Amino acid sequence: MRILIATCAACLMLLPSMGAAKPSLRDVQEIEDPLFAVALAKEVSDHCDAITARYFKGLTELRRLRARANALGYTDTEIRAYIGSDEEKARMRAKGERFLAQNGVSYEKSYEKTETFCTFGRAEIKKNSAIGVLLRAK
């Protein structure tokens, strides 16, 4: 009888947490950080002709992230809403611009400034970072 009462008490304590709302995917670091790396790798490859994105690796990473988000209880509809949100796109762009600026990258149109994307990309490739593994020097 004591075991039954203890089990019921434990179940009752779990009920509120089971019904709790999931955090925004932006707050789930194991999703947000790799997604940010994919976005930065694409940005580097878009601005540096000497570096290309490793598209299949990036696509594989995005599929892995979707599967992980699903495993965490997020539906494909919730994931698409997060990815497609104009607010989230603007937040990710601002976060990326800050990160790149902190790492010496500039969006200016002159050759020297554009080269900053290449310099950053080569450094990430050399470090074999989360961003670097998604890039390949031509």
XYZ file of N, CA, C and O in Angstrom:
552
model
N 0.823 -1.187 0.000
C 0.000 0.000 0.000
C 0.873 1.258 0.000
O 0.540 2.223 -0.674
N 1.957 1.257 0.787
C 2.856 2.418 0.830
C 3.451 2.691 -0.548
O 3.612 3.842 -0.937
N 3.804 1.638 -1.276
C 4.381 1.796 -2.614
C 3.357 2.432 -3.542
O 3.682 3.327 -4.321
N 2.112 2.007 -3.464
C 1.054 2.554 -4.303
C 0.854 4.039 -4.011
O 0.749 4.856 -4.927
N 0.837 4.403 -2.731
C 0.665 5.809 -2.345
C 1.856 6.631 -2.827
O 1.692 7.726 -3.363
N 3.064 6.125 -2.681
C 4.264 6.841 -3.127
C 4.248 7.019 -4.644
O 4.598 8.085 -5.160
N 3.831 5.989 -5.356
C 3.762 6.073 -6.816
C 2.737 7.107 -7.252
O 2.991 7.922 -8.144
N 1.568 7.099 -6.622
C 0.526 8.082 -6.946
C 0.998 9.495 -6.628
O 0.747 10.438 -7.399
N 1.675 9.682 -5.512
C 2.186 11.000 -5.143
C 3.208 11.481 -6.169
O 3.202 12.649 -6.573
N 4.078 10.584 -6.600
C 5.084 10.957 -7.601
C 4.415 11.344 -8.910
O 4.812 12.311 -9.562
N 3.385 10.607 -9.311
C 2.666 10.937 -10.545
C 1.990 12.295 -10.440
O 1.994 13.078 -11.397
N 1.411 12.597 -9.299
C 0.749 13.888 -9.107
C 1.750 15.036 -9.171
O 1.431 16.116 -9.676
N 2.953 14.814 -8.678
C 3.966 15.869 -8.730
C 4.433 16.097 -10.168
O 4.819 17.193 -10.541
N 4.397 15.062 -10.993
C 4.834 15.193 -12.385
C 3.791 15.846 -13.277
O 4.137 16.448 -14.290
N 2.520 15.763 -12.934
C 1.462 16.282 -13.787
C 1.635 17.752 -14.175
O 1.516 18.094 -15.344
N 1.925 18.668 -13.256
C 2.079 20.060 -13.671
C 3.204 20.261 -14.679
O 3.070 21.036 -15.608
N 4.304 19.534 -14.519
C 5.419 19.720 -15.448
C 5.110 19.111 -16.807
O 5.598 19.573 -17.823
N 4.281 18.077 -16.845
C 3.931 17.467 -18.112
C 3.072 18.414 -18.948
O 3.154 18.428 -20.162
N 2.263 19.214 -18.308
C 1.398 20.133 -19.022
C 2.037 21.484 -19.266
O 1.449 22.337 -19.900
N 3.229 21.680 -18.775
C 3.899 22.974 -18.924
C 4.226 23.231 -20.387
O 4.528 22.315 -21.145
N 4.161 24.483 -20.770
C 4.469 24.862 -22.150
C 5.946 24.642 -22.435
O 6.799 24.832 -21.568
N 6.208 24.248 -23.667
C 7.606 24.063 -24.084
C 8.223 25.437 -24.291
O 7.555 26.371 -24.723
N 9.523 25.552 -24.044
C 10.188 26.829 -24.327
C 10.268 27.046 -25.833
O 10.200 26.094 -26.618
N 10.427 28.285 -26.229
C 10.643 28.588 -27.641
C 11.903 27.862 -28.094
O 12.850 27.703 -27.320
N 11.914 27.439 -29.340
C 13.106 26.754 -29.859
C 14.341 27.644 -29.788
O 15.453 27.145 -29.698
N 14.164 28.962 -29.782
C 15.315 29.863 -29.648
C 16.008 29.669 -28.304
O 17.177 29.993 -28.156
N 15.276 29.164 -27.322
C 15.825 28.967 -25.980
C 16.366 27.553 -25.759
O 16.837 27.239 -24.671
N 16.295 26.714 -26.774
C 16.817 25.348 -26.684
C 18.186 25.360 -27.369
O 18.299 25.283 -28.586
N 19.239 25.478 -26.569
C 20.592 25.676 -27.096
C 21.039 24.569 -28.037
O 21.746 24.828 -29.002
N 20.623 23.325 -27.781
C 21.061 22.235 -28.654
C 20.416 22.315 -30.036
O 20.848 21.630 -30.963
N 19.428 23.161 -30.197
C 18.825 23.437 -31.504
C 19.344 24.771 -32.038
O 19.798 24.877 -33.175
N 19.287 25.796 -31.210
C 19.656 27.161 -31.614
C 21.115 27.267 -32.067
O 21.397 27.857 -33.114
N 22.047 26.713 -31.318
C 23.469 26.866 -31.643
C 23.858 26.227 -32.979
O 24.493 26.885 -33.811
N 23.471 24.974 -33.241
C 23.817 24.407 -34.551
C 23.085 25.093 -35.705
O 23.637 25.244 -36.800
N 21.852 25.542 -35.468
C 21.115 26.263 -36.503
C 21.826 27.577 -36.829
O 21.945 27.967 -37.992
N 22.340 28.227 -35.818
C 23.106 29.463 -35.984
C 24.378 29.190 -36.795
O 24.735 29.959 -37.683
N 25.035 28.075 -36.526
C 26.249 27.711 -37.274
C 25.932 27.491 -38.750
O 26.683 27.938 -39.627
N 24.819 26.841 -39.053
C 24.414 26.622 -40.444
C 24.157 27.963 -41.123
O 24.597 28.196 -42.253
N 23.460 28.855 -40.429
C 23.156 30.171 -40.994
C 24.437 30.957 -41.274
O 24.568 31.588 -42.332
N 25.391 30.918 -40.347
C 26.650 31.641 -40.555
C 27.469 31.040 -41.685
O 28.076 31.768 -42.468
N 27.485 29.726 -41.793
C 28.220 29.082 -42.884
C 27.637 29.504 -44.231
O 28.375 29.803 -45.172
N 26.324 29.570 -44.322
C 25.682 30.010 -45.564
C 26.044 31.455 -45.867
O 26.353 31.795 -47.015
N 26.044 32.290 -44.854
C 26.378 33.712 -45.041
C 27.818 33.864 -45.539
O 28.081 34.652 -46.447
N 28.730 33.116 -44.960
C 30.129 33.175 -45.399
C 30.244 32.734 -46.858
O 30.881 33.397 -47.673
N 29.605 31.623 -47.195
C 29.700 31.130 -48.571
C 29.033 32.083 -49.563
O 29.464 32.178 -50.710
N 28.031 32.813 -49.128
C 27.364 33.797 -49.996
C 28.238 35.022 -50.264
O 28.095 35.664 -51.297
N 29.124 35.350 -49.324
C 29.924 36.572 -49.434
C 31.385 36.335 -49.799
O 32.145 37.282 -49.951
N 31.804 35.092 -49.900
C 33.196 34.785 -50.234
C 33.237 33.779 -51.373
O 32.840 32.621 -51.197
N 33.728 34.221 -52.517
C 33.788 33.340 -53.681
C 34.804 32.212 -53.527
O 34.737 31.214 -54.245
N 35.739 32.358 -52.601
C 36.789 31.354 -52.417
C 36.361 30.217 -51.489
O 37.106 29.257 -51.293
N 35.164 30.327 -50.915
C 34.666 29.320 -49.974
C 33.259 28.920 -50.393
O 32.443 29.766 -50.756
N 32.987 27.643 -50.330
C 31.652 27.144 -50.646
C 31.072 26.419 -49.437
O 31.815 25.917 -48.599
N 29.758 26.412 -49.377
C 29.086 25.684 -48.302
C 29.078 24.199 -48.634
O 28.986 23.808 -49.801
N 29.190 23.389 -47.627
C 29.066 21.941 -47.793
C 27.578 21.623 -47.611
O 27.114 21.326 -46.520
N 26.836 21.747 -48.723
C 25.376 21.701 -48.681
C 24.819 20.408 -48.114
O 23.880 20.434 -47.325
N 25.374 19.274 -48.502
C 24.847 18.011 -47.996
C 25.080 17.882 -46.494
O 24.230 17.388 -45.772
N 26.231 18.349 -46.049
C 26.517 18.321 -44.610
C 25.542 19.246 -43.871
O 25.021 18.913 -42.810
N 25.292 20.424 -44.442
C 24.344 21.355 -43.851
C 22.935 20.794 -43.831
O 22.221 20.908 -42.821
N 22.532 20.173 -44.918
C 21.203 19.572 -44.996
C 21.069 18.439 -43.985
O 20.047 18.317 -43.306
N 22.110 17.633 -43.858
C 22.107 16.548 -42.871
C 21.972 17.121 -41.459
O 21.227 16.581 -40.635
N 22.666 18.209 -41.192
C 22.583 18.846 -39.870
C 21.169 19.371 -39.621
O 20.629 19.207 -38.523
N 20.568 19.990 -40.617
C 19.202 20.501 -40.449
C 18.211 19.365 -40.199
O 17.313 19.495 -39.356
N 18.387 18.259 -40.886
C 17.512 17.102 -40.648
C 17.727 16.538 -39.246
O 16.779 16.118 -38.578
N 18.975 16.508 -38.807
C 19.267 16.031 -37.443
C 18.610 16.942 -36.411
O 18.030 16.471 -35.432
N 18.666 18.251 -36.652
C 18.050 19.203 -35.721
C 16.536 19.030 -35.673
O 15.929 19.106 -34.600
N 15.925 18.807 -36.835
C 14.474 18.581 -36.854
C 14.128 17.319 -36.052
O 13.195 17.318 -35.250
N 14.894 16.256 -36.268
C 14.633 15.007 -35.542
C 14.808 15.209 -34.040
O 14.015 14.696 -33.239
N 15.834 15.973 -33.657
C 16.056 16.222 -32.224
C 14.927 17.067 -31.638
O 14.450 16.797 -30.539
N 14.490 18.088 -32.383
C 13.370 18.913 -31.908
C 12.113 18.068 -31.776
O 11.366 18.203 -30.798
N 11.882 17.168 -32.737
C 10.741 16.250 -32.639
C 10.855 15.391 -31.380
O 9.873 15.205 -30.663
N 12.056 14.890 -31.120
C 12.268 14.055 -29.929
C 12.036 14.839 -28.645
O 11.640 14.266 -27.626
N 12.261 16.149 -28.696
C 12.019 16.998 -27.526
C 10.543 17.388 -27.393
O 10.175 18.101 -26.470
N 9.727 16.936 -28.342
C 8.287 17.178 -28.247
C 7.751 18.272 -29.154
O 6.575 18.609 -29.085
N 8.586 18.822 -30.023
C 8.136 19.862 -30.948
C 7.611 19.206 -32.216
O 8.228 18.290 -32.751
N 6.470 19.689 -32.696
C 5.897 19.150 -33.927
C 6.562 19.809 -35.128
O 7.177 20.880 -35.006
N 6.409 19.187 -36.295
C 6.946 19.790 -37.522
C 6.310 21.153 -37.775
O 6.968 22.066 -38.270
N 5.042 21.302 -37.427
C 4.359 22.596 -37.585
C 5.007 23.655 -36.705
O 5.238 24.789 -37.154
N 5.338 23.311 -35.463
C 6.000 24.257 -34.562
C 7.397 24.612 -35.078
O 7.814 25.768 -35.007
N 8.094 23.628 -35.603
C 9.448 23.854 -36.130
C 9.382 24.770 -37.344
O 10.137 25.739 -37.449
N 8.453 24.495 -38.262
C 8.297 25.351 -39.451
C 7.911 26.770 -39.062
O 8.386 27.735 -39.658
N 7.051 26.920 -38.069
C 6.643 28.254 -37.616
C 7.849 29.016 -37.058
O 8.006 30.212 -37.318
N 8.700 28.328 -36.322
C 9.910 28.953 -35.770
C 10.859 29.364 -36.885
O 11.315 30.502 -36.943
N 11.143 28.461 -37.798
C 12.074 28.719 -38.892
C 11.537 29.805 -39.825
O 12.284 30.634 -40.322
N 10.239 29.806 -40.063
C 9.637 30.745 -41.005
C 9.249 32.088 -40.417
O 8.873 33.002 -41.156
N 9.376 32.239 -39.120
C 8.955 33.478 -38.450
C 9.839 34.658 -38.854
O 11.063 34.598 -38.751
N 9.197 35.730 -39.316
C 9.950 36.938 -39.662
C 10.694 37.485 -38.450
O 11.818 37.963 -38.570
N 10.072 37.397 -37.290
C 10.711 37.871 -36.057
C 11.978 37.063 -35.753
O 13.025 37.624 -35.415
N 11.890 35.746 -35.897
C 13.054 34.886 -35.637
C 14.141 35.094 -36.692
O 15.326 35.086 -36.367
N 13.742 35.293 -37.936
C 14.725 35.561 -38.985
C 15.484 36.851 -38.692
O 16.712 36.905 -38.820
N 14.756 37.884 -38.286
C 15.390 39.168 -37.967
C 16.302 39.031 -36.750
O 17.410 39.581 -36.719
N 15.858 38.282 -35.745
C 16.676 38.060 -34.546
C 17.950 37.306 -34.897
O 19.049 37.674 -34.471
N 17.827 36.271 -35.725
C 18.991 35.462 -36.116
C 19.955 36.310 -36.949
O 21.167 36.229 -36.772
N 19.418 37.140 -37.862
C 20.272 38.005 -38.685
C 21.043 38.981 -37.785
O 22.247 39.145 -37.940
N 20.346 39.613 -36.847
C 21.008 40.563 -35.942
C 22.066 39.853 -35.100
O 23.176 40.374 -34.915
N 21.752 38.671 -34.620
C 22.714 37.889 -33.830
C 23.935 37.548 -34.683
O 25.078 37.663 -34.226
N 23.694 37.151 -35.931
C 24.788 36.812 -36.839
C 25.658 38.012 -37.166
O 26.890 37.912 -37.185
N 25.034 39.154 -37.427
C 25.798 40.364 -37.739
C 26.665 40.785 -36.558
O 27.814 41.180 -36.737
N 26.115 40.677 -35.343
C 26.905 40.998 -34.143
C 28.090 40.049 -34.011
O 29.218 40.474 -33.767
N 27.828 38.756 -34.180
C 28.882 37.753 -34.056
C 29.978 37.984 -35.093
O 31.167 37.962 -34.772
N 29.583 38.200 -36.327
C 30.560 38.422 -37.387
C 31.358 39.695 -37.138
O 32.585 39.704 -37.307
N 30.689 40.760 -36.733
C 31.392 42.020 -36.445
C 32.407 41.819 -35.321
O 33.525 42.338 -35.386
N 32.037 41.055 -34.301
C 32.957 40.778 -33.188
C 34.159 39.969 -33.647
O 35.189 39.949 -32.989
N 34.009 39.294 -34.779
C 35.092 38.479 -35.323
C 35.752 39.116 -36.533
O 36.376 38.429 -37.346
N 35.595 40.433 -36.673
C 36.308 41.190 -37.688
C 35.711 41.164 -39.083
O 36.364 41.569 -40.039
N 34.477 40.704 -39.216
C 33.831 40.625 -40.526
C 32.987 41.870 -40.750
O 32.285 42.323 -39.861
N 33.081 42.407 -41.972
C 32.340 43.614 -42.320
C 31.494 43.369 -43.555
O 31.882 42.643 -44.463
N 30.345 44.018 -43.612
C 29.442 43.907 -44.760
C 29.672 44.999 -45.797
O 28.912 45.129 -46.731
N 30.712 45.787 -45.654
C 30.989 46.844 -46.632
C 31.237 46.232 -48.004
O 31.667 45.094 -48.121
N 31.020 47.001 -49.051
C 31.101 46.485 -50.423
C 32.518 46.441 -50.999
O 32.756 45.784 -51.975
N 33.465 47.141 -50.399
C 34.805 47.174 -50.974
C 35.472 45.798 -50.876
O 35.129 44.973 -50.045
N 36.454 45.550 -51.746
C 37.137 44.260 -51.801
C 37.728 43.873 -50.446
O 37.579 42.745 -49.997
N 38.394 44.825 -49.794
C 39.050 44.511 -48.522
C 38.037 44.046 -47.480
O 38.299 43.158 -46.697
N 36.877 44.688 -47.480
C 35.865 44.329 -46.486
C 35.244 42.974 -46.813
O 34.982 42.187 -45.942
N 34.988 42.702 -48.087
C 34.436 41.408 -48.480
C 35.407 40.294 -48.137
O 35.007 39.205 -47.756
N 36.702 40.569 -48.257
C 37.728 39.583 -47.925
C 37.634 39.166 -46.459
O 38.073 38.071 -46.100
N 37.024 39.993 -45.618
C 36.905 39.628 -44.205
C 36.055 38.368 -44.029
O 36.297 37.587 -43.104
N 35.080 38.150 -44.915
C 34.300 36.908 -44.859
C 35.196 35.709 -45.154
O 35.085 34.665 -44.508
N 36.065 35.865 -46.142
C 36.971 34.775 -46.511
C 37.955 34.480 -45.382
O 38.205 33.311 -45.052
N 38.493 35.530 -44.794
C 39.436 35.363 -43.683
C 38.756 34.639 -42.526
O 39.309 33.681 -41.958
N 37.555 35.076 -42.189
C 36.790 34.440 -41.117
C 36.502 32.978 -41.467
O 36.709 32.076 -40.647
N 36.037 32.727 -42.690
C 35.708 31.368 -43.115
C 36.904 30.441 -43.072
O 36.807 29.311 -42.587
N 38.046 30.918 -43.569
C 39.262 30.089 -43.539
C 39.671 29.762 -42.102
O 40.103 28.638 -41.815
N 39.540 30.740 -41.220
C 39.893 30.512 -39.806
C 38.959 29.468 -39.186
O 39.410 28.600 -38.431
N 37.680 29.531 -39.523
C 36.726 28.555 -38.986
C 36.999 27.164 -39.540
O 36.896 26.169 -38.813
N 37.346 27.084 -40.815
C 37.698 25.789 -41.421
C 38.925 25.216 -40.717
O 38.956 24.039 -40.345
N 39.919 26.063 -40.504
C 41.162 25.613 -39.846
C 40.893 25.123 -38.423
O 41.471 24.130 -37.978
N 39.998 25.829 -37.706
C 39.654 25.435 -36.335
C 38.772 24.192 -36.285
O 38.584 23.612 -35.223
N 38.208 23.832 -37.456
C 37.267 22.716 -37.508
C 36.078 22.967 -36.572
O 35.573 22.058 -35.921
N 35.656 24.232 -36.528
C 34.549 24.636 -35.663
C 33.217 24.160 -36.226
O 33.145 23.617 -37.345
N 32.145 24.389 -35.488
C 30.803 24.038 -35.955
C 30.489 24.739 -37.270
O 29.798 24.177 -38.133
N 30.995 25.945 -37.448
C 30.811 26.679 -38.699
C 31.762 26.124 -39.753
O 31.373 25.862 -40.886
N 33.008 25.931 -39.381
C 34.045 25.490 -40.312
C 33.785 24.157 -40.966
O 34.114 23.954 -42.132
N 33.172 23.222 -40.247
C 32.906 21.907 -40.835
C 31.838 21.984 -41.916
O 31.678 21.046 -42.713
N 31.110 23.091 -41.955
C 30.061 23.281 -42.963
C 30.565 24.032 -44.180
O 29.806 24.353 -45.088
N 31.879 24.347 -44.197
C 32.485 25.119 -45.282
C 33.621 24.336 -45.927
O 34.231 23.469 -45.301
N 33.913 24.707 -47.179
C 35.041 24.107 -47.888
C 35.706 25.214 -48.705
O 35.037 25.952 -49.434
N 37.034 25.317 -48.587
C 37.782 26.280 -49.416
C 37.881 25.715 -50.820
O 38.117 24.519 -50.996
N 37.692 26.579 -51.804
C 37.759 26.131 -53.216
C 39.193 25.977 -53.649
O 40.097 26.553 -53.172
